[in-house]
Every structure is written in C-alpha cells, then in structure tokens.
PDB file of C-alpha atoms in Angstrom:
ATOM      1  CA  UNK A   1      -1.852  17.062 -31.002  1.00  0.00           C
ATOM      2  CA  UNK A   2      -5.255  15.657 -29.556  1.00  0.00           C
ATOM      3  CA  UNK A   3      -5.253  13.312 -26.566  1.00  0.00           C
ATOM      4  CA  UNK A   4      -7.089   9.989 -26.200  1.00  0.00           C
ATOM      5  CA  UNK A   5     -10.440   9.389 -28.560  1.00  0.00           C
ATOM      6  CA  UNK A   6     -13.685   9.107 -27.120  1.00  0.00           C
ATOM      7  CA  UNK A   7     -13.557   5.235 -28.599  1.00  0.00           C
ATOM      8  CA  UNK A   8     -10.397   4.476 -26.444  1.00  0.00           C
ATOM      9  CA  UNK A   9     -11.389   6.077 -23.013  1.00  0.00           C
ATOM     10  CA  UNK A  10     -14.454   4.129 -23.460  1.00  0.00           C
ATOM     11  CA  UNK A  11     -12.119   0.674 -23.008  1.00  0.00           C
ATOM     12  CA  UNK A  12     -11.041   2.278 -19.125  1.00  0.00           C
ATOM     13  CA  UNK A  13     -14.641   2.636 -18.659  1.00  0.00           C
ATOM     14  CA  UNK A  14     -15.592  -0.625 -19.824  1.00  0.00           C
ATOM     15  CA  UNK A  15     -12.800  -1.787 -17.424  1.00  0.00           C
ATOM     16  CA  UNK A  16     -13.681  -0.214 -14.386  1.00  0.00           C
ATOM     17  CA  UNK A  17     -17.563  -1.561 -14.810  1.00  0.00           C
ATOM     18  CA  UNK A  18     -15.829  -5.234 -15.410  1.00  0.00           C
ATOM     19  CA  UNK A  19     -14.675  -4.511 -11.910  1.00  0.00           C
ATOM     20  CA  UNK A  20     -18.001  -2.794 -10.523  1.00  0.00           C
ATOM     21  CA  UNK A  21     -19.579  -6.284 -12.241  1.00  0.00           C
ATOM     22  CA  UNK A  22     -17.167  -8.793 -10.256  1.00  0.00           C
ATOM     23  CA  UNK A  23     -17.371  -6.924  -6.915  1.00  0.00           C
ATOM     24  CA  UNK A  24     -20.355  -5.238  -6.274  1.00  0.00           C
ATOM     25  CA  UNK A  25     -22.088  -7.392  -8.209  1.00  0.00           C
ATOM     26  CA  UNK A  26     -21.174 -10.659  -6.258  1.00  0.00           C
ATOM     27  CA  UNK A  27     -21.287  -8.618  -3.029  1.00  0.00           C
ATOM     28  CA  UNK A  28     -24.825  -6.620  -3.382  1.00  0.00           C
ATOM     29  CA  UNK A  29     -27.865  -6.740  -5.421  1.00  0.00           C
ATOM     30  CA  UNK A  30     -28.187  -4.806  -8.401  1.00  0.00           C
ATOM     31  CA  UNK A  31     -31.388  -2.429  -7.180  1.00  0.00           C
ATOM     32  CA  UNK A  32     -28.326  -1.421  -4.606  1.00  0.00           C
ATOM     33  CA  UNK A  33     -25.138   0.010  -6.600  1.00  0.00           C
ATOM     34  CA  UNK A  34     -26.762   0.476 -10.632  1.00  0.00           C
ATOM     35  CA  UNK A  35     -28.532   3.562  -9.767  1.00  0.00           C
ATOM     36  CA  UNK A  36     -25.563   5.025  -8.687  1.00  0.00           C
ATOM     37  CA  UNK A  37     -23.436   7.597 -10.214  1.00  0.00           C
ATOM     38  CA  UNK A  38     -19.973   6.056 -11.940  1.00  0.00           C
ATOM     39  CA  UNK A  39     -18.445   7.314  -9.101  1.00  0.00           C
ATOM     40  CA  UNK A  40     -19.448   6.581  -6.264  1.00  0.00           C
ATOM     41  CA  UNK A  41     -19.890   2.550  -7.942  1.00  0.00           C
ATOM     42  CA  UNK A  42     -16.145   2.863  -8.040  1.00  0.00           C
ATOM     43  CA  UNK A  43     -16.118   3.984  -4.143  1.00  0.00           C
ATOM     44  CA  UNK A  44     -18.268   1.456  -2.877  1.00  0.00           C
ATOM     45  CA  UNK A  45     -16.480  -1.263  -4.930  1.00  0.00           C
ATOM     46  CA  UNK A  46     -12.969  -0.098  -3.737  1.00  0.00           C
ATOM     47  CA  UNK A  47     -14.232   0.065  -0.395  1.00  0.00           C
ATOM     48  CA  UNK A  48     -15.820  -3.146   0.161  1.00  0.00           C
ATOM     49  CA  UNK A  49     -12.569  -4.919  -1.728  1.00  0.00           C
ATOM     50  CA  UNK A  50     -10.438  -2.860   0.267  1.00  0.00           C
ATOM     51  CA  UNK A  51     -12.238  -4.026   3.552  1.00  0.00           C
ATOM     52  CA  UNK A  52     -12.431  -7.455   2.385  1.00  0.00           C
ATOM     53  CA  UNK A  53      -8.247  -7.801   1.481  1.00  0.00           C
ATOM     54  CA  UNK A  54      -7.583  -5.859   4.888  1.00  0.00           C
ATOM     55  CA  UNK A  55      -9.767  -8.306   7.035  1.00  0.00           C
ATOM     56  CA  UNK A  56      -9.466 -11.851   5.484  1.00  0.00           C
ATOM     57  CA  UNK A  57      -5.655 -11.465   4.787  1.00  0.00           C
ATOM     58  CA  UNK A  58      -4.570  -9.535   8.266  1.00  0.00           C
ATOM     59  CA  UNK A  59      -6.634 -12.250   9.806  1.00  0.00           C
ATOM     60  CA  UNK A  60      -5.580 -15.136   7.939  1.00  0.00           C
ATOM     61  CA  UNK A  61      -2.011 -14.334   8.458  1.00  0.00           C
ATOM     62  CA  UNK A  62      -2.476 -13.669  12.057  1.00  0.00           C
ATOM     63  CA  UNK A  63      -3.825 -16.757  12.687  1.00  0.00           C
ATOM     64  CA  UNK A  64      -1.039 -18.333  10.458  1.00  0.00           C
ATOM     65  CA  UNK A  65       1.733 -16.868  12.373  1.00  0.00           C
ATOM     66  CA  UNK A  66       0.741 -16.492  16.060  1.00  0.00           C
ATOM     67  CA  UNK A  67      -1.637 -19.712  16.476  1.00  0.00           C
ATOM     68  CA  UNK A  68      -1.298 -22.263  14.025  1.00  0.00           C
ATOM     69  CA  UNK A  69       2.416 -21.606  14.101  1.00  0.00           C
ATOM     70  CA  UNK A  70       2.874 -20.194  17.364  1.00  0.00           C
ATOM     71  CA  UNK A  71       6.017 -19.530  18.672  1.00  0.00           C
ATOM     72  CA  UNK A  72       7.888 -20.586  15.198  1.00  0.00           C
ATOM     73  CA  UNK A  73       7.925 -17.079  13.609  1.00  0.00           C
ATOM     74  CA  UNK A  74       6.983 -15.276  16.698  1.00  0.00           C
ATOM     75  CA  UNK A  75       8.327 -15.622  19.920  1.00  0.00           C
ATOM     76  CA  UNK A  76       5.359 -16.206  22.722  1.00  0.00           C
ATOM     77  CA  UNK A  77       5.873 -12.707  24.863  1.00  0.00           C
ATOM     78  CA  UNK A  78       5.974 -10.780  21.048  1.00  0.00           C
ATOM     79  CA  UNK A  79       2.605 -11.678  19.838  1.00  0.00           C
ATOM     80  CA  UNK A  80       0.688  -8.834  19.908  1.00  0.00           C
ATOM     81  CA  UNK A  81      -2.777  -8.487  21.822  1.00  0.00           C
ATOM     82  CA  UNK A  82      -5.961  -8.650  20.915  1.00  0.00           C
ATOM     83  CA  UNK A  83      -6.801  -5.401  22.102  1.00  0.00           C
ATOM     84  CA  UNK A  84      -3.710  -4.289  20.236  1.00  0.00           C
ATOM     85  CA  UNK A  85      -4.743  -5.871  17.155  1.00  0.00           C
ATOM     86  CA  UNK A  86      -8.290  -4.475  17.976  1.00  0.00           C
ATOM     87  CA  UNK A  87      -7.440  -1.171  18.010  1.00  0.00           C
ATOM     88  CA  UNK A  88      -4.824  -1.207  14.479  1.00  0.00           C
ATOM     89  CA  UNK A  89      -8.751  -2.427  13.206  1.00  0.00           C
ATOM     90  CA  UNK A  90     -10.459   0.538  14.465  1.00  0.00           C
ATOM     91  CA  UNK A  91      -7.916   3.558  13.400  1.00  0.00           C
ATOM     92  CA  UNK A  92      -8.131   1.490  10.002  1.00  0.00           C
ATOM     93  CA  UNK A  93     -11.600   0.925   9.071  1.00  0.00           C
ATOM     94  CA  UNK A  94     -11.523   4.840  10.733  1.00  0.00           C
ATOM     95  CA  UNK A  95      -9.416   5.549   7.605  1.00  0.00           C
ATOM     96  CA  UNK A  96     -10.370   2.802   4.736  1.00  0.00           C
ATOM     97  CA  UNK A  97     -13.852   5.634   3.560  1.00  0.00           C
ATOM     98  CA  UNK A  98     -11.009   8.530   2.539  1.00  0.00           C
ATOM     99  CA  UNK A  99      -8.069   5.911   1.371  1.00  0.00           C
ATOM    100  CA  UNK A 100     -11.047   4.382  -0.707  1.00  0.00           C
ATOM    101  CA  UNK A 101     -11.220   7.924  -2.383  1.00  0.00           C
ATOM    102  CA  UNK A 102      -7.316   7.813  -4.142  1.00  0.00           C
ATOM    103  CA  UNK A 103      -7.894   4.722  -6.490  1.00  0.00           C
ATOM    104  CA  UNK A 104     -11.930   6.773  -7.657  1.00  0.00           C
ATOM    105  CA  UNK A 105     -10.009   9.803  -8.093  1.00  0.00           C
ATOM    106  CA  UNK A 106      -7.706   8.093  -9.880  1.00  0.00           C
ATOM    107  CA  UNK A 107     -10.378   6.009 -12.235  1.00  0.00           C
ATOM    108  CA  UNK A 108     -11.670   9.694 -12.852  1.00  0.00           C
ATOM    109  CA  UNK A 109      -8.686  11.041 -14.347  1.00  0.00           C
ATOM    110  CA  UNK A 110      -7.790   7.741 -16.187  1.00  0.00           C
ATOM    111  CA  UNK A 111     -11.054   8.043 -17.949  1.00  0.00           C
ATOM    112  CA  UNK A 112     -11.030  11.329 -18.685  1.00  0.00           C
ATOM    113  CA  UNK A 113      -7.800  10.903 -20.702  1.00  0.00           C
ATOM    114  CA  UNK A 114      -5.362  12.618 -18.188  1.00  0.00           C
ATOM    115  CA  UNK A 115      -2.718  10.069 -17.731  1.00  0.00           C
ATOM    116  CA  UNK A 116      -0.362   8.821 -19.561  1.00  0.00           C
ATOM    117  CA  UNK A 117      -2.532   5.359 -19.074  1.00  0.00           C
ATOM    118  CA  UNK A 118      -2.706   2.712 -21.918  1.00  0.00           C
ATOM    119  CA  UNK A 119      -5.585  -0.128 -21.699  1.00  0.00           C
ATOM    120  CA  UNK A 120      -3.498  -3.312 -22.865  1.00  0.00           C
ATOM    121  CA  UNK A 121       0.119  -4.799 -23.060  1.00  0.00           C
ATOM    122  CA  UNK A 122      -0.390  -4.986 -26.795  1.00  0.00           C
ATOM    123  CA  UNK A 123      -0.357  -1.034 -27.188  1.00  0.00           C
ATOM    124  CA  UNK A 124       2.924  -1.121 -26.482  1.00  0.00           C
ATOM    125  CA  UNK A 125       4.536  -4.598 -26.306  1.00  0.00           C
ATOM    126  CA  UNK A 126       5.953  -6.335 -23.639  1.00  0.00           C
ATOM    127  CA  UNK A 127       9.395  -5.339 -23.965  1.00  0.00           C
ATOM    128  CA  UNK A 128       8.174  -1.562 -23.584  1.00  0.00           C
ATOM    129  CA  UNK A 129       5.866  -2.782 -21.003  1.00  0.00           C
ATOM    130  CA  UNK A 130       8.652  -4.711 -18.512  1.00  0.00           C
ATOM    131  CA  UNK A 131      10.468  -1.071 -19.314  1.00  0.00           C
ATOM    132  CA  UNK A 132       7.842   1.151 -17.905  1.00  0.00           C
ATOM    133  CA  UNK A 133       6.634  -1.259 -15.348  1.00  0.00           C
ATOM    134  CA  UNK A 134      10.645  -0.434 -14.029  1.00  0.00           C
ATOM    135  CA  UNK A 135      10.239   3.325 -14.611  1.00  0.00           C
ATOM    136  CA  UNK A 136       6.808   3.775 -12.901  1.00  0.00           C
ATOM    137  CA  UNK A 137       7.965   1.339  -9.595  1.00  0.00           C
ATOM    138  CA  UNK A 138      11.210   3.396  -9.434  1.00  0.00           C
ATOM    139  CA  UNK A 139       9.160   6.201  -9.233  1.00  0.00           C
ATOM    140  CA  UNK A 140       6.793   5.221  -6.236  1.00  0.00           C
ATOM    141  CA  UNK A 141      10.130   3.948  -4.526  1.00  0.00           C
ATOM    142  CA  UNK A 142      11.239   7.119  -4.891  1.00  0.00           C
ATOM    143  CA  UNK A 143       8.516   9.252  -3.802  1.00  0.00           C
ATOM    144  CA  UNK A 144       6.987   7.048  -1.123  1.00  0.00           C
ATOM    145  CA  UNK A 145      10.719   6.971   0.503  1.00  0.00           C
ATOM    146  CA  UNK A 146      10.496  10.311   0.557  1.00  0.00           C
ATOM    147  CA  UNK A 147       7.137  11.103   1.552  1.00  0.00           C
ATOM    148  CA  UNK A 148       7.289   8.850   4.562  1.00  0.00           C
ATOM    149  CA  UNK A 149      10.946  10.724   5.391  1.00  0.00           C
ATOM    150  CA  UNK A 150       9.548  14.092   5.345  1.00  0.00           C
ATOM    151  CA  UNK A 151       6.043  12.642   7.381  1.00  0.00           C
ATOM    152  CA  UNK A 152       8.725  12.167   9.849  1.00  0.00           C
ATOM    153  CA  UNK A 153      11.194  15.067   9.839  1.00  0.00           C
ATOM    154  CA  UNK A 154       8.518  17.919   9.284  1.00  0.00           C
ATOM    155  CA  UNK A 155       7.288  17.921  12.588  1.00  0.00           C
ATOM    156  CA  UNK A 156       4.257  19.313  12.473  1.00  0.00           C
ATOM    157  CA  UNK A 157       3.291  16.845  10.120  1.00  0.00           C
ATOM    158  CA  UNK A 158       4.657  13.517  12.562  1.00  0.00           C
ATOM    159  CA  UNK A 159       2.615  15.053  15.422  1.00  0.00           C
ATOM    160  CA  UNK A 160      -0.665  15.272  13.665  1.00  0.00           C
ATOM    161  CA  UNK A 161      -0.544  12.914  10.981  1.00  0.00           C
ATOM    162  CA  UNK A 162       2.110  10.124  11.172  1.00  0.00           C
ATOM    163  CA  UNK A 163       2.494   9.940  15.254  1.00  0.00           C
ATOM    164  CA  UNK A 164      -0.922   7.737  14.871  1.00  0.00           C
ATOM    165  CA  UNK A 165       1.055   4.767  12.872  1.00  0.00           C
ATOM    166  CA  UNK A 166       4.143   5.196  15.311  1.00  0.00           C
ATOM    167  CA  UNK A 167       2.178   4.238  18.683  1.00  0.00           C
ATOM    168  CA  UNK A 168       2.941   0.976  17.630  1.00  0.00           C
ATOM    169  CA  UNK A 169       6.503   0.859  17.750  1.00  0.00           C
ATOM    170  CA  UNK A 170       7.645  -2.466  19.812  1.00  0.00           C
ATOM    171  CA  UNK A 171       7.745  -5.878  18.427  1.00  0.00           C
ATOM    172  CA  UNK A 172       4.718  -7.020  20.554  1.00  0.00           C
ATOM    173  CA  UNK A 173       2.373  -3.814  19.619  1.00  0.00           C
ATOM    174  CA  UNK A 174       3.198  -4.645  15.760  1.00  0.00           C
ATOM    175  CA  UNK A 175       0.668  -6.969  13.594  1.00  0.00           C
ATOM    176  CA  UNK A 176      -0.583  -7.324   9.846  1.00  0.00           C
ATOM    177  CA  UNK A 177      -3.394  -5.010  10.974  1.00  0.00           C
ATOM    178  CA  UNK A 178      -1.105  -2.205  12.112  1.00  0.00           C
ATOM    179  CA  UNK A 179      -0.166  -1.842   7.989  1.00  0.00           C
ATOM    180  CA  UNK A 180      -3.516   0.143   7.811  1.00  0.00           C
ATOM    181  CA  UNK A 181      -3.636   1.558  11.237  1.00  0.00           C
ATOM    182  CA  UNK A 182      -3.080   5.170  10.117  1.00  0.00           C
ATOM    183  CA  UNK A 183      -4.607   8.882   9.710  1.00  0.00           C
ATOM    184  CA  UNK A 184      -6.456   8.770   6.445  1.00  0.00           C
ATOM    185  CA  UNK A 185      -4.462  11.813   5.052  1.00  0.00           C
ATOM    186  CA  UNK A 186      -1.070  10.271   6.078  1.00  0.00           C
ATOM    187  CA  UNK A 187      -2.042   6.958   3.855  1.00  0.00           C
ATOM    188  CA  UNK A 188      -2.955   8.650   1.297  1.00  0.00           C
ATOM    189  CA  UNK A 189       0.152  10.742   1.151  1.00  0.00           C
ATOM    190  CA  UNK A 190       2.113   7.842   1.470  1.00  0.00           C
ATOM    191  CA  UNK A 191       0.209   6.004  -1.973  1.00  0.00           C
ATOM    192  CA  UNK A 192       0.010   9.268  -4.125  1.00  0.00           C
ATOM    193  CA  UNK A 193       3.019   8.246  -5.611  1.00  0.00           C
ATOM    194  CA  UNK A 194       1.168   5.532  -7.255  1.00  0.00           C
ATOM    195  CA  UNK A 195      -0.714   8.234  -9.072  1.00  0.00           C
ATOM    196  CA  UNK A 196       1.806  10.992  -9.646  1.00  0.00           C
ATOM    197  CA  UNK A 197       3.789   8.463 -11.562  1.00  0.00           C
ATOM    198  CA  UNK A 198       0.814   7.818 -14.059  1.00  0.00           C
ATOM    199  CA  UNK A 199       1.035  11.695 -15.393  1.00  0.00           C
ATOM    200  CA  UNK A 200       4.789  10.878 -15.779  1.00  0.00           C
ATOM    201  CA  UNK A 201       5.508   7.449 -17.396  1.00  0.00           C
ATOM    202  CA  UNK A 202       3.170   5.418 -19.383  1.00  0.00           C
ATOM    203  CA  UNK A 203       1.543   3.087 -17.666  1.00  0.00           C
ATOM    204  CA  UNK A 204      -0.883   0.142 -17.504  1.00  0.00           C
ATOM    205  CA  UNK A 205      -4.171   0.900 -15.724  1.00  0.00           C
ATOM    206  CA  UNK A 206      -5.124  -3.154 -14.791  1.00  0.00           C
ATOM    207  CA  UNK A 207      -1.146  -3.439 -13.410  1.00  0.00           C
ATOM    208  CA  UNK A 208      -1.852   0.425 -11.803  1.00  0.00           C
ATOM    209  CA  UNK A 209      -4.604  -0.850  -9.713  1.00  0.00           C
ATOM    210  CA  UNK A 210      -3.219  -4.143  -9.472  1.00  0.00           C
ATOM    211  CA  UNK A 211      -0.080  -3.124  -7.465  1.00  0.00           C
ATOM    212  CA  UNK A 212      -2.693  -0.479  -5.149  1.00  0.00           C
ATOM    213  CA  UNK A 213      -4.382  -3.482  -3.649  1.00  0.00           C
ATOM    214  CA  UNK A 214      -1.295  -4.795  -3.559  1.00  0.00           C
ATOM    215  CA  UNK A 215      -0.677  -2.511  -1.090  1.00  0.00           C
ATOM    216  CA  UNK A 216      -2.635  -4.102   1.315  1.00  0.00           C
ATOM    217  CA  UNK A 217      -1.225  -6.959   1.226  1.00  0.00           C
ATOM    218  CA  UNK A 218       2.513  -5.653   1.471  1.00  0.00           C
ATOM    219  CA  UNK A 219       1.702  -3.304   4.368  1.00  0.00           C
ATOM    220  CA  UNK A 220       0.516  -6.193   6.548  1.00  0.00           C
ATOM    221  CA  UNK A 221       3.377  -8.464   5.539  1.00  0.00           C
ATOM    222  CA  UNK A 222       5.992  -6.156   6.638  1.00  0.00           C
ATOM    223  CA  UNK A 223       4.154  -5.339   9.912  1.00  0.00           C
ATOM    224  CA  UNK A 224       4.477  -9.157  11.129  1.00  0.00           C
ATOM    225  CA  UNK A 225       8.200  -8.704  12.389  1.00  0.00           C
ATOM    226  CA  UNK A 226       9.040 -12.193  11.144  1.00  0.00           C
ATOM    227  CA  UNK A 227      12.640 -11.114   9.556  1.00  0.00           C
ATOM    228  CA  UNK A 228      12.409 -13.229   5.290  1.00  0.00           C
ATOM    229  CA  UNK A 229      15.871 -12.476   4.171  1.00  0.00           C
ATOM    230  CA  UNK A 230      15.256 -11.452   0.845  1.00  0.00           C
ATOM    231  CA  UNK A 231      17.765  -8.861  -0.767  1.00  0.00           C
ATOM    232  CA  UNK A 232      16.871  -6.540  -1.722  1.00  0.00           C
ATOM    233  CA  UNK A 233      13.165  -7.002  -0.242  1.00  0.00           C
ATOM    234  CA  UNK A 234      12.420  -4.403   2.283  1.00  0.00           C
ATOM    235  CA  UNK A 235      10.724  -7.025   4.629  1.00  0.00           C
ATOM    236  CA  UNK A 236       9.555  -6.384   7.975  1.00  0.00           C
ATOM    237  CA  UNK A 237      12.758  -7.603   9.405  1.00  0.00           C
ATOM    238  CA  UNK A 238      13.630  -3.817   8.803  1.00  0.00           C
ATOM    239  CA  UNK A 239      10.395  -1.878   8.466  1.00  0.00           C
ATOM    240  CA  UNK A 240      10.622  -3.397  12.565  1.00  0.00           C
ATOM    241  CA  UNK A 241      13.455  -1.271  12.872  1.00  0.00           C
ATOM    242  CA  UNK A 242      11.970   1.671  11.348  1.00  0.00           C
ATOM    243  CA  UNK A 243       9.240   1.306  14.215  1.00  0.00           C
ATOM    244  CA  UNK A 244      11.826   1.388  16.815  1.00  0.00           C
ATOM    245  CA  UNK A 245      14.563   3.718  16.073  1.00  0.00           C
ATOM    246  CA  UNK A 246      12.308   6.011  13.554  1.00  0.00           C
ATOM    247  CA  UNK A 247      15.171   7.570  11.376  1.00  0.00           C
ATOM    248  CA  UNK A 248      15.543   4.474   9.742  1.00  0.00           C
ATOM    249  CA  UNK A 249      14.265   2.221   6.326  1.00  0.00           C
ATOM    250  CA  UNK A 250      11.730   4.206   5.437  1.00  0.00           C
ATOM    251  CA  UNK A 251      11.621   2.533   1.884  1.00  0.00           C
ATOM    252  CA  UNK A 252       8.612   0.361   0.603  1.00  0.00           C
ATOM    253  CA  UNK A 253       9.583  -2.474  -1.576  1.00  0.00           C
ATOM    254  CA  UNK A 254      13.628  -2.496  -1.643  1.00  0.00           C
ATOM    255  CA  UNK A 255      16.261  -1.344   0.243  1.00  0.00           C
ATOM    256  CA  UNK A 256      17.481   1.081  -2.444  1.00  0.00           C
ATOM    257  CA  UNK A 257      16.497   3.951  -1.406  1.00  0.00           C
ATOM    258  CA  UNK A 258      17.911   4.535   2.427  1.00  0.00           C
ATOM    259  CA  UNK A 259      20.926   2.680   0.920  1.00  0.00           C
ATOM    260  CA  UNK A 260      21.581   5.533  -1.731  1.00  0.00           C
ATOM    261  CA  UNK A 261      20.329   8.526   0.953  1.00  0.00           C
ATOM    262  CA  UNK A 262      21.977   6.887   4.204  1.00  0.00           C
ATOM    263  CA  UNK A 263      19.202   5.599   6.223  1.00  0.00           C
ATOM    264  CA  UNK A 264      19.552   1.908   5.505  1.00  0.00           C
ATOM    265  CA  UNK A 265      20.033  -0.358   8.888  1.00  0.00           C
ATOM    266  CA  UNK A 266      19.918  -3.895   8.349  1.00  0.00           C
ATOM    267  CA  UNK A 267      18.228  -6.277  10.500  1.00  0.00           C
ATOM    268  CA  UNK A 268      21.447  -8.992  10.008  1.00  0.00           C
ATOM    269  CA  UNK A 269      23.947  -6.262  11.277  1.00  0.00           C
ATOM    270  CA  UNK A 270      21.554  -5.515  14.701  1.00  0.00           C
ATOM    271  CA  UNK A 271      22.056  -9.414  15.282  1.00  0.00           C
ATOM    272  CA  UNK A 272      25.350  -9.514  15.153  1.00  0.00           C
ATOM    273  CA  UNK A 273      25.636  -6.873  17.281  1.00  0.00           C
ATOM    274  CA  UNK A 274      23.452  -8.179  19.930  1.00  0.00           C
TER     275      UNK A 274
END
C-alpha cells in the first residue's frame, strides 16, 4: 500500500511556509530568511516565536502576579528575585537554539510522509478528530509522566541533565521563567512525546504544533506557585510540590497519571495538614 502522494505532502509544506510567511515575514526582511534552506526557515521561525511566547508571556505574567497584584497570589517574602528570575532567562535562552530543533525535525518527517499526520479536520471528521485528539494527549500524558519519572530516578541522568531544573526548588526561587530553565537535552526529552505519538495515532499537524507552543505557555503557568483548583488540572499548586519533595506529581496536564502509579500528593491535603 503506498503512503501519502506527492499532491498531499505538498498541503504540510504549504502549511509550514503559511507559518514561515506570518513569522519571519513580519519579524525580518525577506533578503534575510528566503534564501534559506526549508529548514533552517522552520528553525529560525520556531526560534524567534519560541523566544517571543517565552519572554512576553513569562514577563507579562510576572508582572501580573508579583506587581500589579502583589501580595494577592503571592505572598511578599515568596516572590522570586530578579536575579533569580535572571538566571531561569539565561539557562533558557541557553537551551531555546536545540529545543527549537524538535518541532523542524518534526516538520521534516511530517512532510516527508512519515507520520500518521492528516492536513485538515475534514479528512477525518470531527467526531474522529475529538477521538484522536483524546488518544494522542493520553499518549504525551503518558510518556511525559514517565520520562520526567525516570529523569529523576536514573541517577545519572538527574545529576547531569534534570538537577539544572531542580535548583529551583522553594516557593521563592520558582517563576514563569523557571518553566524553560532547563538542559536542552532534558526539554527535549521531556516534549518527544509530542512526536512519538504522531507515528502512533493519527493526528492533526496545525493542533500538533498548536499544543507544542502551548507548551510554553503551560510550563510557565505551573511554575507561578499560585495553587487554581482545577480537578483534574495539574496546576502549579502541585507541580510546587514536585519542586520540593521531588518523588512527587510528575504529570503534565492532569493528575491521572501519579494517581494511577502512586505519586499523586495534593496541594489541598498538605493544607490541611499544616
């Protein structure tokens, strides 16, 4: 049975310029990024958007939460410092050139017709769509629980890869810029997942790269300690915890996982306790 046509690969390529159009295109002159090869247009332009979400959102929320609403969400001796917050920015813009490299890779194989990737919702429905929208998040819950479980049980592989993330482990070391703040090969083992699941379970490339950007966003919001009470959300109320007692909630989105393999410790249970 052949794979993909040459005709419907061609729509993931047309896609991925659309994007090279609206970023680097608004960002840089055209003499700059055309000449380039396809891929390393889809570096710079995940790069510079990368960048750009890190930056504007860990700083808008910053200034959200410790200065426009200081001491609502945060109490005053918690908020971080700005040398703190200073260096999450360094070990992350360290590390955003080789994250930048997962979503090109994964453009590459998309267009070459090795996933299981469809181009629109109207391939398959949206019945079929909701369905394998489930399947494929299941999937990165799965694996990124347990790639972040092993980054901490394998030794070797805490001390020289995830020990970088961990220095920040008390409620006033912790910010939206520490979601970043990591060695570039542990952050990209921790979003492979994302792409694993596309050789598995059909999926939608826009929604795909969607929900890697998303990323960003997520990893800053549950770095912010504020605690938002929404089951089965795995907030930062206890991705906090993970930071302290580090054998804990090591899930991404939900709570599901470290509730079905034991490591679940909820935030509401430490308060009544204290």
């Amino acid at each position: 049975m052949g794979g993909p046509s040459v005709e419907y690969l061609g729509l993931f390529e047309a896609e991925t310029d659309l994007y090279n159009r609206i970023v680097l295109g608004t960002l840089l002159p055209g003499s700059v990024w055309e000449p380039l090869p396809r891929v390393l247009q889809s570096w710079l332009r995940n790069y510079l958007a990368g960048t750009l979400l890190y930056l504007v959102s860990g700083f808008l929320w910053c200034f959200f939460i410790y200065y426009l609403r200081r001491n609502a969400y945060v109490p005053k001796d918690c908020i971080p410092s700005k040398q703190a917050m200073s260096l999450q920015i360094m070990v992350a813009m360290k590390a955003m050139p080789w994250y930048c490299a997962l979503p090109t890779i994964t453009e590459f194989v998309v267009e070459k017709g090795w996933t299981k990737c469809f181009s629109s919702i109207h391939e398959v429905g949206w019945p079929m769509y909701l369905i394998y929208l489930t399947i494929y998040m299941a999937l990165v819950e799965f694996g990124i629980y347990w790639m972040h479980r092993e980054l901490h049980d394998i030794k070797p592989l805490y001390k020289y890869l995830h020990t970088t993330h961990h220095i920040y482990n008390k409620q006033n070391t912790l910010s939206p810029f520490a979601g970043l703040a990591f060695h570039p090969v542990d952050g990209i083992l921790q979003a492979i997942p994302h792409v694993i699941s596309l050789f598995i379970v059909p999926t939608h490339f826009m929604t795909h790269m969607l929900l890697l950007f998303c990323e960003g966003v997520w990893t800053a919001n549950i770095h912010d300690c504020i605690h938002g009470k929404i089951w089965p959300v795995m907030g930062a109320g206890y991705h906090t915890i993970h930071h302290t007692t580090y054998k804990h909630n090591y899930g991404h989105y939900t709570i599901w996982m470290d509730w079905m393999f034991g490591t679940l410790r909820d935030p509401e249970e430490d308060l009544k306790k204290a």
